[in-house]
Coordinates of C-alpha atoms in Angstrom, one line a residue:
M25 CA 92.7 4.3 -286.7
N26 CA 95.5 5.7 -284.4
T27 CA 93.1 8.1 -282.8
I28 CA 90.7 5.3 -282.0
M29 CA 93.5 3.1 -280.7
R30 CA 94.9 5.9 -278.5
K31 CA 91.4 6.7 -277.0
S32 CA 90.9 3.0 -276.2
V33 CA 94.3 2.8 -274.5
L34 CA 93.7 6.0 -272.6
G35 CA 90.2 4.8 -271.6
I36 CA 91.6 1.5 -270.3
A37 CA 94.3 3.3 -268.4
G38 CA 91.7 5.6 -266.9
L39 CA 89.7 2.6 -265.7
A40 CA 92.8 1.1 -264.2
V41 CA 93.6 4.3 -262.3
A42 CA 89.9 4.7 -261.2
G43 CA 89.9 1.1 -260.1
G44 CA 93.1 1.5 -258.3
L45 CA 91.7 4.5 -256.4
A46 CA 88.5 2.7 -255.5
A47 CA 90.4 -0.3 -254.2
G48 CA 93.2 1.8 -252.7
P49 CA 94.0 2.8 -249.1
L50 CA 91.5 5.7 -249.1
N51 CA 88.7 3.2 -249.3
H52 CA 90.2 1.1 -246.5
A53 CA 90.9 4.0 -244.0
N54 CA 88.1 3.0 -241.7
S55 CA 87.9 -0.7 -242.4
G56 CA 90.3 -1.8 -239.7
V57 CA 92.6 -3.3 -242.3
E58 CA 96.3 -2.3 -241.8
V59 CA 98.1 -1.6 -245.1
E60 CA 101.9 -1.6 -245.1
A61 CA 103.3 1.4 -247.0
G62 CA 104.3 0.4 -250.6
S63 CA 102.4 -2.9 -250.6
P64 CA 100.0 -3.4 -253.5
I65 CA 96.3 -3.3 -252.9
T66 CA 94.3 -6.0 -254.6
A67 CA 90.5 -5.9 -254.9
V68 CA 89.0 -9.3 -254.1
A69 CA 85.5 -10.3 -255.0
V70 CA 83.8 -12.4 -252.3
Q71 CA 81.2 -14.9 -253.6
A72 CA 78.3 -15.7 -251.4
D73 CA 78.6 -19.2 -250.0
K74 CA 76.7 -21.8 -252.0
P75 CA 74.2 -24.0 -250.1
D76 CA 75.7 -27.3 -248.9
M77 CA 75.0 -30.1 -251.3
G78 CA 74.4 -32.5 -248.4
K79 CA 71.4 -30.3 -247.4
L80 CA 70.1 -30.0 -250.9
V81 CA 70.3 -33.8 -251.6
P82 CA 70.2 -35.3 -248.1
H83 CA 69.3 -38.9 -249.3
G84 CA 71.4 -38.9 -252.4
V85 CA 69.9 -39.1 -255.8
Q86 CA 67.7 -42.0 -256.8
G87 CA 68.2 -43.8 -260.1
A88 CA 69.4 -42.4 -263.4
Q89 CA 69.5 -38.7 -263.6
S90 CA 68.2 -36.5 -266.5
R91 CA 69.3 -33.0 -267.5
V92 CA 68.1 -30.4 -269.9
D93 CA 69.8 -27.3 -271.2
L94 CA 67.8 -24.3 -270.0
S95 CA 66.9 -21.1 -271.9
D96 CA 66.9 -17.7 -270.3
E97 CA 63.2 -18.0 -269.7
Q98 CA 63.6 -21.4 -267.9
V99 CA 66.4 -19.9 -265.7
A100 CA 64.1 -17.0 -264.9
N101 CA 61.5 -19.5 -263.8
V102 CA 64.1 -21.2 -261.6
K103 CA 64.8 -17.8 -260.0
A104 CA 61.1 -17.2 -259.5
I105 CA 60.7 -20.6 -257.8
I106 CA 63.6 -19.8 -255.5
A107 CA 62.2 -16.3 -254.7
A108 CA 58.8 -17.8 -253.9
T109 CA 60.4 -20.5 -251.7
K110 CA 62.2 -17.8 -249.7
K111 CA 59.0 -15.7 -249.5
A112 CA 57.1 -18.8 -248.1
G113 CA 59.8 -19.0 -245.4
M114 CA 61.0 -22.4 -246.7
D115 CA 64.6 -23.6 -247.1
E116 CA 66.8 -24.7 -250.0
R117 CA 65.5 -28.3 -249.9
A118 CA 62.0 -27.1 -250.6
A119 CA 63.4 -25.2 -253.6
V120 CA 65.0 -28.5 -254.8
V121 CA 61.8 -30.4 -254.5
S122 CA 59.9 -27.6 -256.3
I123 CA 62.3 -27.2 -259.2
A124 CA 62.6 -31.0 -259.7
T125 CA 58.8 -31.2 -259.8
A126 CA 58.6 -28.3 -262.3
L127 CA 61.4 -30.0 -264.4
Q128 CA 59.2 -33.1 -264.6
E129 CA 55.9 -31.4 -265.1
S130 CA 56.9 -28.7 -267.7
K131 CA 60.7 -28.7 -268.1
L132 CA 60.4 -25.3 -266.3
E133 CA 58.3 -23.8 -269.1
N134 CA 55.2 -21.9 -268.1
L135 CA 52.8 -23.9 -270.2
G136 CA 49.4 -22.6 -271.3
H137 CA 46.7 -24.9 -272.5
L138 CA 48.1 -27.3 -275.0
G139 CA 44.8 -28.4 -276.7
D140 CA 44.7 -32.1 -277.4
R141 CA 48.2 -32.6 -275.9
N142 CA 46.9 -31.2 -272.5
D143 CA 46.5 -33.5 -269.5
H144 CA 42.9 -32.4 -268.9
D145 CA 43.2 -28.7 -267.9
S146 CA 46.8 -28.8 -266.5
Q147 CA 48.8 -25.6 -267.0
G148 CA 51.8 -23.7 -265.7
L149 CA 55.2 -24.8 -264.3
F150 CA 53.6 -27.4 -262.1
Q151 CA 50.8 -28.5 -264.5
Q152 CA 48.2 -27.6 -261.9
R153 CA 44.6 -27.9 -262.7
P154 CA 41.9 -25.2 -262.2
S155 CA 39.3 -27.9 -262.0
S156 CA 41.2 -29.5 -259.1
G157 CA 41.2 -26.3 -257.1
W158 CA 44.7 -25.1 -257.7
G159 CA 43.5 -21.6 -258.8
T160 CA 42.4 -19.8 -261.9
V161 CA 44.3 -20.2 -265.2
E162 CA 45.8 -16.7 -264.6
Q163 CA 46.9 -17.7 -261.2
I164 CA 48.5 -21.1 -262.0
T165 CA 50.4 -19.6 -265.0
D166 CA 52.0 -17.1 -262.6
P167 CA 55.3 -18.7 -261.5
E168 CA 55.1 -17.1 -258.0
Y169 CA 51.5 -18.1 -257.4
S170 CA 52.0 -21.7 -258.7
T171 CA 55.1 -22.2 -256.6
M172 CA 53.4 -20.9 -253.5
A173 CA 50.5 -23.2 -254.2
F174 CA 52.8 -26.2 -254.6
L175 CA 54.7 -25.2 -251.4
K176 CA 51.5 -24.9 -249.5
G177 CA 50.7 -28.5 -250.4
L178 CA 54.3 -29.5 -249.5
K179 CA 54.0 -27.9 -246.0
Q180 CA 50.9 -30.1 -245.4
V181 CA 52.9 -33.3 -246.0
D182 CA 54.1 -34.5 -242.6
G183 CA 57.8 -35.2 -242.6
W184 CA 58.4 -34.1 -246.2
Q185 CA 61.9 -33.0 -245.3
D186 CA 62.8 -36.6 -244.4
M187 CA 61.3 -38.2 -247.5
P188 CA 62.9 -39.0 -250.8
L189 CA 62.2 -36.2 -253.2
T190 CA 60.0 -38.3 -255.5
K191 CA 57.7 -39.3 -252.5
A192 CA 57.4 -35.7 -251.3
A193 CA 56.6 -34.4 -254.8
Q194 CA 54.2 -37.2 -255.6
T195 CA 52.3 -36.6 -252.3
V196 CA 51.5 -33.1 -253.5
Q197 CA 51.1 -33.7 -257.2
V198 CA 49.4 -37.1 -257.3
S199 CA 50.9 -37.9 -260.6
A200 CA 50.2 -41.0 -262.8
Y201 CA 54.0 -41.4 -262.9
P202 CA 55.1 -41.0 -259.3
D203 CA 58.7 -42.1 -259.7
H204 CA 59.6 -39.7 -262.5
Y205 CA 60.4 -36.8 -260.2
A206 CA 63.6 -38.5 -258.9
Q207 CA 65.4 -38.2 -262.2
W208 CA 65.6 -34.4 -261.8
E209 CA 67.0 -34.2 -258.3
Q210 CA 70.6 -33.5 -259.3
Q211 CA 69.9 -30.8 -261.8
A212 CA 67.4 -29.2 -259.4
A213 CA 70.1 -29.2 -256.6
D214 CA 72.7 -27.8 -259.0
L215 CA 70.3 -25.0 -259.9
V216 CA 69.5 -24.2 -256.3
A217 CA 73.2 -24.2 -255.5
E218 CA 73.9 -21.8 -258.3
H219 CA 71.0 -19.4 -257.8
W220 CA 70.0 -19.4 -254.1
N221 CA 72.3 -16.6 -253.2
S222 CA 72.5 -14.8 -256.6

């Protein structure tokens, strides 16, 4: 027991020394930072700035807001939507609209065919339909493809940036429940704020 304890303490001490050397004056020699002799050096982690909430939710949220706890798979889908939004050259607001839409359509789960519970042949994060020209089943159940398809539709909506989220989403999705997208705006904005720069 003493041997294990001693090795742990020595290991921690070694990490502290190594950390001190990595953050010490040698590392800052060419950084342009003046260090006074004898002053302690502290490593500071700098977090990337989060997107401005005013840009994410420019019109404020509409109506009562819903929220669901997300699994690792759902968070991975959030990150896939954000990556596809960036790849499409669109901004954080487009990601908010996309994530809110996917929250309404699938709760951010990449759904396959649900049999009798299916809305016709709707599948994937955005419940897109092969029979409506969104792509093949394989394509619309690929998070990047389905997001890019949604964003392509969003780009074709004149003035989508100035619309309330639910109107922008509904113009692309043509849902039987056009007002339901609004309830996910705050969670979608929070997710974009958290993951846009991660």
